[in-house]
GROMACS .gro file of C-alpha atoms in nm:
model
  266
    1LEU     CA    1  -5.554  13.635 -18.218
    2ILE     CA    2  -5.379  13.313 -18.311
    3GLN     CA    3  -5.047  13.497 -18.330
    4MET     CA    4  -5.110  13.655 -17.989
    5MET     CA    5  -5.198  13.315 -17.846
    6GLN     CA    6  -4.856  13.189 -17.954
    7THR     CA    7  -4.621  13.480 -17.890
    8GLY     CA    8  -4.792  13.718 -17.648
    9SER     CA    9  -4.745  13.755 -17.275
   10GLU     CA   10  -4.921  13.505 -17.051
   11GLN     CA   11  -5.207  13.750 -17.002
   12GLU     CA   12  -5.229  13.817 -17.376
   13LYS     CA   13  -5.232  13.444 -17.450
   14GLU     CA   14  -5.517  13.391 -17.204
   15THR     CA   15  -5.709  13.684 -17.353
   16ALA     CA   16  -5.659  13.551 -17.707
   17LEU     CA   17  -5.777  13.205 -17.605
   18GLN     CA   18  -6.092  13.344 -17.447
   19ALA     CA   19  -6.162  13.551 -17.757
   20LEU     CA   20  -6.108  13.253 -17.986
   21ALA     CA   21  -6.341  13.046 -17.769
   22GLY     CA   22  -6.614  13.304 -17.833
   23LEU     CA   23  -6.547  13.302 -18.207
   24ALA     CA   24  -6.559  12.922 -18.220
   25ILE     CA   25  -6.935  12.930 -18.168
   26ASP     CA   26  -7.015  13.093 -18.502
   27HIS     CA   27  -6.691  13.098 -18.700
   28GLN     CA   28  -6.567  12.741 -18.700
   29GLN     CA   29  -6.476  12.738 -19.068
   30ALA     CA   30  -6.276  13.060 -19.045
   31LEU     CA   31  -6.078  12.918 -18.753
   32MET     CA   32  -6.009  12.595 -18.940
   33GLU     CA   33  -5.891  12.791 -19.245
   34ALA     CA   34  -5.662  12.993 -19.015
   35ASN     CA   35  -5.503  12.665 -18.902
   36VAL     CA   36  -5.593  12.714 -18.537
   37VAL     CA   37  -5.574  12.345 -18.443
   38GLU     CA   38  -5.194  12.315 -18.425
   39PRO     CA   39  -5.148  12.626 -18.204
   40LEU     CA   40  -5.418  12.495 -17.970
   41VAL     CA   41  -5.239  12.161 -17.953
   42ARG     CA   42  -4.920  12.347 -17.859
   43VAL     CA   43  -5.102  12.518 -17.571
   44LEU     CA   44  -5.215  12.181 -17.435
   45ASP     CA   45  -4.883  12.014 -17.504
   46ARG     CA   46  -4.691  12.295 -17.334
   47ALA     CA   47  -4.903  12.257 -17.020
   48GLY     CA   48  -4.811  11.890 -17.005
   49LYS     CA   49  -4.442  11.958 -17.059
   50ILE     CA   50  -4.440  12.224 -16.788
   51ALA     CA   51  -4.602  11.971 -16.553
   52GLY     CA   52  -4.323  11.727 -16.634
   53VAL     CA   53  -4.053  11.984 -16.560
   54GLN     CA   54  -4.201  12.208 -16.289
   55GLY     CA   55  -4.425  11.951 -16.125
   56LEU     CA   56  -4.629  12.107 -15.848
   57ASP     CA   57  -4.577  12.458 -15.989
   58ALA     CA   58  -4.767  12.378 -16.311
   59ALA     CA   59  -5.105  12.552 -16.320
   60GLY     CA   60  -5.228  12.440 -16.662
   61ASP     CA   61  -5.278  12.788 -16.802
   62GLY     CA   62  -5.500  12.791 -17.110
   63VAL     CA   63  -5.592  12.422 -17.118
   64ILE     CA   64  -5.964  12.469 -17.057
   65PRO     CA   65  -6.033  12.724 -17.336
   66ALA     CA   66  -5.801  12.535 -17.572
   67ALA     CA   67  -5.991  12.211 -17.510
   68ASN     CA   68  -6.324  12.390 -17.543
   69ILE     CA   69  -6.226  12.536 -17.881
   70LEU     CA   70  -6.103  12.201 -18.012
   71ASN     CA   71  -6.420  12.029 -17.899
   72GLY     CA   72  -6.638  12.298 -18.059
   73LEU     CA   73  -6.450  12.269 -18.388
   74TRP     CA   74  -6.480  11.891 -18.375
   75ARG     CA   75  -6.852  11.905 -18.300
   76TRP     CA   76  -6.931  12.113 -18.607
   77GLY     CA   77  -6.655  11.990 -18.836
   78ARG     CA   78  -6.677  11.783 -19.150
   79PRO     CA   79  -6.565  11.417 -19.127
   80ALA     CA   80  -6.208  11.486 -19.241
   81GLU     CA   81  -6.181  11.782 -19.005
   82ARG     CA   82  -6.317  11.576 -18.717
   83ALA     CA   83  -6.058  11.305 -18.781
   84HIS     CA   84  -5.780  11.567 -18.785
   85ILE     CA   85  -5.899  11.727 -18.460
   86GLU     CA   86  -5.945  11.395 -18.284
   87LYS     CA   87  -5.593  11.292 -18.382
   88ALA     CA   88  -5.469  11.623 -18.240
   89ALA     CA   89  -5.659  11.561 -17.915
   90LEU     CA   90  -5.509  11.214 -17.881
   91SER     CA   91  -5.159  11.361 -17.909
   92VAL     CA   92  -5.194  11.579 -17.595
   93LEU     CA   93  -5.359  11.334 -17.355
   94ASP     CA   94  -5.037  11.208 -17.196
   95GLY     CA   95  -4.941  11.565 -17.109
   96LEU     CA   96  -5.279  11.640 -16.955
   97VAL     CA   97  -5.255  11.324 -16.744
   98GLN     CA   98  -4.909  11.442 -16.635
   99LEU     CA   99  -5.067  11.772 -16.527
  100LEU     CA  100  -5.338  11.579 -16.347
  101TYR     CA  101  -5.071  11.395 -16.149
  102ASN     CA  102  -4.819  11.671 -16.087
  103GLY     CA  103  -4.979  12.013 -16.126
  104THR     CA  104  -5.099  12.259 -15.867
  105GLN     CA  105  -5.446  12.201 -15.730
  106THR     CA  106  -5.575  12.445 -15.991
  107GLY     CA  107  -5.370  12.269 -16.258
  108LYS     CA  108  -5.518  11.932 -16.165
  109GLU     CA  109  -5.872  12.070 -16.180
  110ARG     CA  110  -5.803  12.230 -16.517
  111ALA     CA  111  -5.656  11.905 -16.649
  112ALA     CA  112  -5.965  11.713 -16.537
  113ALA     CA  113  -6.192  11.966 -16.705
  114ALA     CA  114  -5.988  11.955 -17.028
  115LEU     CA  115  -5.990  11.575 -17.035
  116GLY     CA  116  -6.366  11.572 -16.982
  117THR     CA  117  -6.413  11.816 -17.269
  118LEU     CA  118  -6.186  11.630 -17.510
  119GLY     CA  119  -6.348  11.301 -17.410
  120GLN     CA  120  -6.676  11.426 -17.554
  121MET     CA  121  -6.530  11.370 -17.900
  122SER     CA  122  -6.532  10.992 -17.893
  123ASP     CA  123  -6.486  10.675 -17.691
  124ALA     CA  124  -6.142  10.645 -17.851
  125VAL     CA  125  -6.032  10.963 -17.673
  126LYS     CA  126  -6.180  10.848 -17.341
  127LEU     CA  127  -6.015  10.508 -17.376
  128ALA     CA  128  -5.682  10.672 -17.460
  129PHE     CA  129  -5.668  10.891 -17.151
  130ALA     CA  130  -5.782  10.603 -16.933
  131GLU     CA  131  -5.497  10.395 -17.076
  132ALA     CA  132  -5.262  10.690 -17.015
  133GLY     CA  133  -5.331  10.651 -16.642
  134ALA     CA  134  -5.595  10.917 -16.575
  135VAL     CA  135  -5.820  10.716 -16.343
  136LYS     CA  136  -5.592  10.703 -16.038
  137PRO     CA  137  -5.526  11.082 -16.020
  138LEU     CA  138  -5.894  11.149 -16.096
  139VAL     CA  139  -5.993  10.933 -15.798
  140LYS     CA  140  -5.739  11.116 -15.582
  141LEU     CA  141  -5.883  11.451 -15.697
  142LEU     CA  142  -6.232  11.322 -15.619
  143ARG     CA  143  -6.121  11.242 -15.264
  144THR     CA  144  -5.898  11.539 -15.184
  145GLY     CA  145  -5.981  11.819 -15.427
  146SER     CA  146  -6.185  12.132 -15.380
  147ALA     CA  147  -6.559  12.121 -15.442
  148SER     CA  148  -6.509  12.221 -15.806
  149GLY     CA  149  -6.221  11.976 -15.847
  150LYS     CA  150  -6.429  11.691 -15.709
  151GLU     CA  151  -6.709  11.783 -15.947
  152GLU     CA  152  -6.475  11.783 -16.248
  153ALA     CA  153  -6.319  11.450 -16.149
  154GLU     CA  154  -6.653  11.283 -16.086
  155GLY     CA  155  -6.787  11.401 -16.421
  156VAL     CA  156  -6.494  11.248 -16.610
  157LEU     CA  157  -6.516  10.923 -16.414
  158TRP     CA  158  -6.886  10.896 -16.495
  159THR     CA  159  -6.813  10.927 -16.867
  160LEU     CA  160  -6.556  10.646 -16.841
  161LEU     CA  161  -6.801  10.426 -16.654
  162ALA     CA  162  -7.075  10.497 -16.907
  163MET     CA  163  -6.841  10.395 -17.189
  164ASN     CA  164  -6.762  10.067 -17.012
  165ARG     CA  165  -7.126  10.009 -16.923
  166GLU     CA  166  -7.219  10.027 -17.290
  167ALA     CA  167  -6.937   9.797 -17.397
  168SER     CA  168  -7.009   9.445 -17.510
  169GLY     CA  169  -6.969   9.182 -17.241
  170ALA     CA  170  -6.721   9.013 -17.476
  171VAL     CA  171  -6.468   9.298 -17.439
  172ARG     CA  172  -6.133   9.181 -17.303
  173MET     CA  173  -6.004   9.403 -17.023
  174SER     CA  174  -5.638   9.475 -16.958
  175VAL     CA  175  -5.509   9.429 -16.604
  176GLU     CA  176  -5.476   9.807 -16.581
  177ALA     CA  177  -5.838   9.865 -16.689
  178ALA     CA  178  -5.959   9.605 -16.439
  179ALA     CA  179  -5.755   9.771 -16.164
  180ASP     CA  180  -5.912  10.108 -16.252
  181MET     CA  181  -6.259   9.958 -16.224
  182VAL     CA  182  -6.176   9.807 -15.884
  183LEU     CA  183  -6.038  10.144 -15.771
  184LEU     CA  184  -6.375  10.303 -15.849
  185LEU     CA  185  -6.545  10.061 -15.608
  186GLY     CA  186  -6.385  10.262 -15.328
  187THR     CA  187  -6.518  10.604 -15.429
  188THR     CA  188  -6.870  10.743 -15.392
  189GLU     CA  189  -7.171  10.515 -15.346
  190ALA     CA  190  -7.310  10.607 -15.687
  191LEU     CA  191  -6.980  10.549 -15.869
  192ALA     CA  192  -6.925  10.223 -15.679
  193LYS     CA  193  -7.269  10.103 -15.782
  194GLU     CA  194  -7.197  10.178 -16.146
  195ALA     CA  195  -6.852  10.017 -16.129
  196ALA     CA  196  -7.001   9.701 -15.975
  197GLY     CA  197  -7.252   9.690 -16.259
  198VAL     CA  198  -6.974   9.720 -16.516
  199ILE     CA  199  -6.781   9.439 -16.347
  200ALA     CA  200  -7.091   9.219 -16.353
  201ASN     CA  201  -7.136   9.293 -16.724
  202LEU     CA  202  -6.775   9.211 -16.815
  203VAL     CA  203  -6.700   8.925 -16.578
  204GLN     CA  204  -6.781   8.640 -16.817
  205HIS     CA  205  -6.476   8.702 -17.035
  206ASN     CA  206  -6.259   8.873 -16.774
  207ARG     CA  207  -6.297   8.668 -16.456
  208GLY     CA  208  -5.927   8.596 -16.411
  209THR     CA  209  -5.821   8.953 -16.488
  210LEU     CA  210  -6.076   9.103 -16.250
  211MET     CA  211  -5.982   8.864 -15.971
  212GLN     CA  212  -5.614   8.944 -16.026
  213ALA     CA  213  -5.700   9.314 -15.996
  214GLY     CA  214  -5.871   9.259 -15.660
  215ALA     CA  215  -6.235   9.273 -15.767
  216VAL     CA  216  -6.348   9.024 -15.501
  217GLU     CA  217  -6.201   9.233 -15.220
  218GLY     CA  218  -6.334   9.555 -15.370
  219LEU     CA  219  -6.687   9.419 -15.405
  220MET     CA  220  -6.675   9.280 -15.052
  221GLN     CA  221  -6.583   9.627 -14.927
  222VAL     CA  222  -6.887   9.773 -15.102
  223LEU     CA  223  -7.107   9.518 -14.923
  224HIS     CA  224  -6.935   9.562 -14.587
  225THR     CA  225  -6.967   9.939 -14.609
  226ALA     CA  226  -7.339   9.909 -14.686
  227GLY     CA  227  -7.385   9.663 -14.400
  228ALA     CA  228  -7.196   9.880 -14.152
  229LYS     CA  229  -7.416  10.179 -14.226
  230CYS     CA  230  -7.738   9.986 -14.163
  231THR     CA  231  -7.928  10.284 -14.299
  232GLY     CA  232  -8.007  10.441 -14.634
  233ASP     CA  233  -8.121  10.279 -14.955
  234GLY     CA  234  -7.845  10.020 -14.990
  235VAL     CA  235  -7.688  10.183 -15.294
  236GLY     CA  236  -7.472   9.932 -15.480
  237ILE     CA  237  -7.567   9.622 -15.277
  238GLY     CA  238  -7.752   9.449 -15.559
  239GLU     CA  239  -7.485   9.524 -15.818
  240ALA     CA  240  -7.198   9.420 -15.590
  241ALA     CA  241  -7.374   9.098 -15.486
  242THR     CA  242  -7.448   9.009 -15.848
  243ALA     CA  243  -7.088   9.075 -15.954
  244LEU     CA  244  -6.958   8.865 -15.664
  245GLU     CA  245  -7.193   8.582 -15.753
  246LEU     CA  246  -7.072   8.583 -16.112
  247LEU     CA  247  -6.707   8.589 -16.004
  248ALA     CA  248  -6.773   8.302 -15.764
  249ARG     CA  249  -6.911   8.058 -16.020
  250GLY     CA  250  -6.688   7.753 -16.028
  251ASP     CA  251  -6.466   7.885 -15.748
  252THR     CA  252  -6.549   7.746 -15.404
  253ARG     CA  253  -6.317   7.988 -15.224
  254VAL     CA  254  -6.482   8.295 -15.378
  255SER     CA  255  -6.827   8.140 -15.324
  256ALA     CA  256  -6.758   8.112 -14.951
  257ILE     CA  257  -6.629   8.470 -14.938
  258ALA     CA  258  -6.933   8.595 -15.127
  259LEU     CA  259  -7.175   8.414 -14.893
  260GLU     CA  260  -6.997   8.561 -14.592
  261ALA     CA  261  -7.012   8.912 -14.737
  262VAL     CA  262  -7.382   8.889 -14.824
  263ALA     CA  263  -7.461   8.745 -14.480
  264GLY     CA  264  -7.288   9.046 -14.324
  265VAL     CA  265  -7.517   9.283 -14.514
  266GLU     CA  266  -7.827   9.089 -14.420
   0.00000   0.00000   0.00000
Protein backbone atom coordinates (compact mmCIF):
# COMPACT_ATOMS: atom_id res chain seq x y z
CA LEU A 1 0.00 0.00 0.00
CA ILE A 2 2.80 2.40 0.81
CA GLN A 3 4.46 1.59 -2.52
CA MET A 4 1.18 2.16 -4.34
CA MET A 5 0.72 5.46 -2.54
CA GLN A 6 4.07 6.61 -3.92
CA THR A 7 4.18 5.21 -7.46
CA GLY A 8 0.63 4.33 -8.49
CA SER A 9 -1.79 6.29 -10.63
CA GLU A 10 -3.67 9.14 -9.00
CA GLN A 11 -6.63 6.85 -8.39
CA GLU A 12 -4.38 4.13 -6.96
CA LYS A 13 -2.68 6.64 -4.68
CA GLU A 14 -6.05 7.81 -3.36
CA THR A 15 -7.19 4.22 -2.85
CA ALA A 16 -3.97 3.36 -0.99
CA LEU A 17 -4.32 6.40 1.25
CA GLN A 18 -7.88 5.50 2.15
CA ALA A 19 -6.84 1.93 2.92
CA LEU A 20 -3.93 3.09 5.07
CA ALA A 21 -6.27 5.44 6.93
CA GLY A 22 -8.39 2.42 7.86
CA LEU A 23 -5.36 0.45 9.00
CA ALA A 24 -4.11 3.34 11.13
CA ILE A 25 -6.91 2.73 13.62
CA ASP A 26 -5.62 -0.65 14.80
CA HIS A 27 -2.18 -1.09 13.24
CA GLN A 28 -0.23 2.00 14.21
CA GLN A 29 2.93 0.13 15.14
CA ALA A 30 3.00 -1.84 11.89
CA LEU A 31 2.69 1.41 9.92
CA MET A 32 5.48 3.04 11.90
CA GLU A 33 7.73 0.02 11.33
CA ALA A 34 6.94 0.25 7.60
CA ASN A 35 8.22 3.85 7.66
CA VAL A 36 4.95 5.35 6.49
CA VAL A 37 5.61 8.84 7.88
CA GLU A 38 8.01 10.03 5.17
CA PRO A 39 5.76 8.95 2.24
CA LEU A 40 2.82 10.72 3.90
CA VAL A 41 4.93 13.85 4.26
CA ARG A 42 5.72 13.65 0.54
CA VAL A 43 1.99 13.53 -0.25
CA LEU A 44 1.41 16.71 1.75
CA ASP A 45 4.56 18.38 0.49
CA ARG A 46 3.68 17.57 -3.13
CA ALA A 47 0.27 19.19 -2.73
CA GLY A 48 1.94 22.38 -1.54
CA LYS A 49 4.46 22.37 -4.38
CA ILE A 50 1.71 21.83 -6.96
CA ALA A 51 -0.14 24.80 -5.46
CA GLY A 52 3.00 26.88 -5.87
CA VAL A 53 3.38 25.90 -9.53
CA GLN A 54 -0.18 25.35 -10.78
CA GLY A 55 -1.93 27.81 -8.50
CA LEU A 56 -5.67 27.71 -9.01
CA ASP A 57 -5.49 24.25 -10.62
CA ALA A 58 -4.20 22.60 -7.42
CA ALA A 59 -6.86 20.42 -5.81
CA GLY A 60 -4.90 19.07 -2.84
CA ASP A 61 -5.37 15.41 -3.70
CA GLY A 62 -4.65 13.12 -0.76
CA VAL A 63 -3.99 15.78 1.89
CA ILE A 64 -6.95 14.91 4.11
CA PRO A 65 -6.27 11.15 4.49
CA ALA A 66 -2.53 11.82 4.79
CA ALA A 67 -3.13 14.30 7.62
CA ASN A 68 -5.61 11.94 9.27
CA ILE A 69 -3.10 9.08 9.25
CA LEU A 70 -0.31 11.25 10.66
CA ASN A 71 -2.58 12.53 13.40
CA GLY A 72 -3.73 9.01 14.28
CA LEU A 73 -0.14 7.77 14.47
CA TRP A 74 0.80 10.76 16.62
CA ARG A 75 -2.15 10.23 18.96
CA TRP A 76 -1.19 6.66 19.77
CA GLY A 77 2.58 6.95 19.37
CA ARG A 78 5.30 6.73 21.98
CA PRO A 79 7.04 10.00 22.96
CA ALA A 80 9.89 9.60 20.47
CA GLU A 81 7.46 8.68 17.71
CA ARG A 82 5.25 11.65 18.54
CA ALA A 83 8.23 14.00 18.34
CA HIS A 84 9.19 12.55 14.94
CA ILE A 85 5.64 12.88 13.57
CA GLU A 86 5.19 16.40 14.89
CA LYS A 87 8.47 17.44 13.27
CA ALA A 88 7.20 15.93 10.02
CA ALA A 89 3.92 17.84 10.33
CA LEU A 90 5.76 21.12 10.90
CA SER A 91 7.72 20.58 7.68
CA VAL A 92 4.61 20.59 5.44
CA LEU A 93 2.66 23.52 6.90
CA ASP A 94 4.03 26.15 4.51
CA GLY A 95 2.88 24.05 1.56
CA LEU A 96 -0.60 23.58 2.99
CA VAL A 97 -0.90 27.33 3.55
CA GLN A 98 0.18 27.81 -0.08
CA LEU A 99 -2.65 25.47 -1.11
CA LEU A 100 -5.02 27.40 1.11
CA TYR A 101 -4.09 30.60 -0.74
CA ASN A 102 -3.80 29.34 -4.30
CA GLY A 103 -5.67 26.06 -4.74
CA THR A 104 -9.03 25.34 -6.27
CA GLN A 105 -12.02 25.80 -4.01
CA THR A 106 -11.82 22.09 -3.22
CA GLY A 107 -8.07 22.40 -2.65
CA LYS A 108 -8.58 25.26 -0.20
CA GLU A 109 -11.19 23.29 1.74
CA ARG A 110 -8.91 20.26 1.85
CA ALA A 111 -6.00 22.40 3.05
CA ALA A 112 -8.14 23.85 5.84
CA ALA A 113 -9.24 20.38 6.91
CA ALA A 114 -5.65 19.08 6.86
CA LEU A 115 -4.38 22.03 8.90
CA GLY A 116 -7.15 21.51 11.44
CA THR A 117 -6.24 17.83 11.75
CA LEU A 118 -2.50 18.43 12.10
CA GLY A 119 -3.18 21.23 14.58
CA GLN A 120 -4.67 18.68 16.95
CA MET A 121 -1.15 17.47 17.66
CA SER A 122 0.02 20.49 19.63
CA ASP A 123 -0.07 24.25 20.08
CA ALA A 124 3.34 24.34 18.40
CA VAL A 125 1.77 23.11 15.16
CA LYS A 126 -1.12 25.58 15.41
CA LEU A 127 1.29 28.43 16.14
CA ALA A 128 3.47 27.41 13.19
CA PHE A 129 0.70 27.48 10.60
CA ALA A 130 -0.62 30.75 12.01
CA GLU A 131 2.88 32.21 11.63
CA ALA A 132 3.00 30.76 8.10
CA GLY A 133 0.08 33.05 7.20
CA ALA A 134 -2.93 30.74 7.46
CA VAL A 135 -5.34 33.15 9.15
CA LYS A 136 -5.96 35.50 6.23
CA PRO A 137 -6.90 32.78 3.69
CA LEU A 138 -8.94 30.98 6.37
CA VAL A 139 -10.94 34.17 6.94
CA LYS A 140 -11.42 34.53 3.18
CA LEU A 141 -12.62 30.91 2.99
CA LEU A 142 -14.98 31.59 5.89
CA ARG A 143 -16.48 34.50 3.96
CA THR A 144 -16.58 33.12 0.42
CA GLY A 145 -16.32 29.33 0.61
CA SER A 146 -18.97 26.67 0.27
CA ALA A 147 -20.89 25.56 3.34
CA SER A 148 -18.36 22.80 4.01
CA GLY A 149 -15.44 25.15 3.36
CA LYS A 150 -16.81 27.72 5.79
CA GLU A 151 -17.24 25.00 8.40
CA GLU A 152 -13.64 23.80 7.97
CA ALA A 153 -12.26 27.34 8.14
CA GLU A 154 -14.30 28.27 11.20
CA GLY A 155 -13.20 25.11 13.01
CA VAL A 156 -9.51 25.90 12.47
CA LEU A 157 -9.97 29.54 13.50
CA TRP A 158 -11.69 28.45 16.70
CA THR A 159 -8.72 26.24 17.61
CA LEU A 160 -6.36 29.18 17.08
CA LEU A 161 -8.51 31.44 19.23
CA ALA A 162 -8.73 28.81 21.96
CA MET A 163 -4.94 28.52 21.99
CA ASN A 164 -4.61 32.30 22.36
CA ARG A 165 -7.37 32.45 24.96
CA GLU A 166 -5.47 29.99 27.13
CA ALA A 167 -2.17 31.84 26.72
CA SER A 168 -0.71 33.79 29.58
CA GLY A 169 -1.47 37.50 29.50
CA ALA A 170 2.30 38.05 29.58
CA VAL A 171 2.74 36.58 26.07
CA ARG A 172 4.31 39.04 23.63
CA MET A 173 2.47 39.18 20.32
CA SER A 174 4.12 39.82 16.98
CA VAL A 175 2.63 42.49 14.74
CA GLU A 176 1.45 39.72 12.42
CA ALA A 177 -0.29 37.83 15.24
CA ALA A 178 -1.97 41.03 16.41
CA ALA A 179 -3.12 41.77 12.85
CA ASP A 180 -4.60 38.25 12.62
CA MET A 181 -6.53 38.81 15.84
CA VAL A 182 -7.88 42.13 14.55
CA LEU A 183 -8.88 40.44 11.29
CA LEU A 184 -11.01 37.98 13.27
CA LEU A 185 -12.98 40.88 14.74
CA GLY A 186 -14.57 41.26 11.31
CA THR A 187 -15.82 37.69 10.93
CA THR A 188 -18.78 36.01 12.63
CA GLU A 189 -20.28 37.39 15.83
CA ALA A 190 -19.10 34.40 17.84
CA LEU A 191 -15.52 34.56 16.51
CA ALA A 192 -15.44 38.33 16.99
CA LYS A 193 -16.55 37.92 20.59
CA GLU A 194 -13.78 35.41 21.24
CA ALA A 195 -11.18 37.55 19.47
CA ALA A 196 -12.18 40.58 21.56
CA GLY A 197 -11.78 38.48 24.69
CA VAL A 198 -8.30 37.40 23.59
CA ILE A 199 -7.33 41.01 22.92
CA ALA A 200 -8.56 42.02 26.38
CA ASN A 201 -6.51 39.21 27.93
CA LEU A 202 -3.30 40.15 26.09
CA VAL A 203 -3.55 43.93 26.02
CA GLN A 204 -1.48 44.62 29.14
CA HIS A 205 1.79 43.58 27.51
CA ASN A 206 0.81 44.21 23.89
CA ARG A 207 -0.99 47.56 23.87
CA GLY A 208 1.30 49.22 21.34
CA THR A 209 1.36 46.21 19.03
CA LEU A 210 -2.41 45.81 19.09
CA MET A 211 -2.98 49.51 18.44
CA GLN A 212 -0.50 49.40 15.56
CA ALA A 213 -2.46 46.45 14.12
CA GLY A 214 -5.72 48.42 14.21
CA ALA A 215 -7.35 46.88 17.28
CA VAL A 216 -9.12 50.11 18.26
CA GLU A 217 -10.82 50.41 14.88
CA GLY A 218 -11.66 46.70 14.82
CA LEU A 219 -13.24 46.78 18.27
CA MET A 220 -15.17 49.93 17.39
CA GLN A 221 -16.58 48.12 14.36
CA VAL A 222 -17.77 45.27 16.59
CA LEU A 223 -19.60 47.81 18.76
CA HIS A 224 -20.98 49.78 15.82
CA THR A 225 -22.26 46.61 14.17
CA ALA A 226 -24.00 45.56 17.40
CA GLY A 227 -25.50 49.04 17.78
CA ALA A 228 -26.72 49.18 14.20
CA LYS A 229 -28.58 45.89 14.56
CA CYS A 230 -30.45 47.06 17.67
CA THR A 231 -31.69 43.50 18.09
CA GLY A 232 -30.36 40.17 19.29
CA ASP A 233 -28.33 39.35 22.36
CA GLY A 234 -25.48 41.81 21.84
CA VAL A 235 -22.89 39.14 21.15
CA GLY A 236 -19.40 40.54 21.68
CA ILE A 237 -20.42 43.93 23.12
CA GLY A 238 -19.07 43.27 26.60
CA GLU A 239 -15.80 41.78 25.37
CA ALA A 240 -15.22 44.56 22.82
CA ALA A 241 -16.03 47.30 25.35
CA THR A 242 -13.69 45.75 27.92
CA ALA A 243 -10.86 45.45 25.39
CA LEU A 244 -11.37 49.06 24.28
CA GLU A 245 -11.35 50.25 27.88
CA LEU A 246 -8.07 48.45 28.53
CA LEU A 247 -6.51 49.85 25.36
CA ALA A 248 -7.68 53.34 26.31
CA ARG A 249 -5.98 53.48 29.70
CA GLY A 250 -3.51 56.35 29.69
CA ASP A 251 -4.47 57.40 26.16
CA THR A 252 -6.95 60.29 26.02
CA ARG A 253 -7.50 59.93 22.27
CA VAL A 254 -8.48 56.26 22.54
CA SER A 255 -10.56 57.01 25.65
CA ALA A 256 -12.63 59.52 23.68
CA ILE A 257 -13.05 57.06 20.81
CA ALA A 258 -14.09 54.31 23.20
CA LEU A 259 -16.68 56.53 24.91
CA GLU A 260 -18.11 57.50 21.53
CA ALA A 261 -18.34 53.87 20.44
CA VAL A 262 -20.02 52.71 23.65
CA ALA A 263 -22.46 55.64 23.50
CA GLY A 264 -23.41 54.55 19.98
CA VAL A 265 -24.32 51.08 21.24
CA GLU A 266 -26.33 52.45 24.13
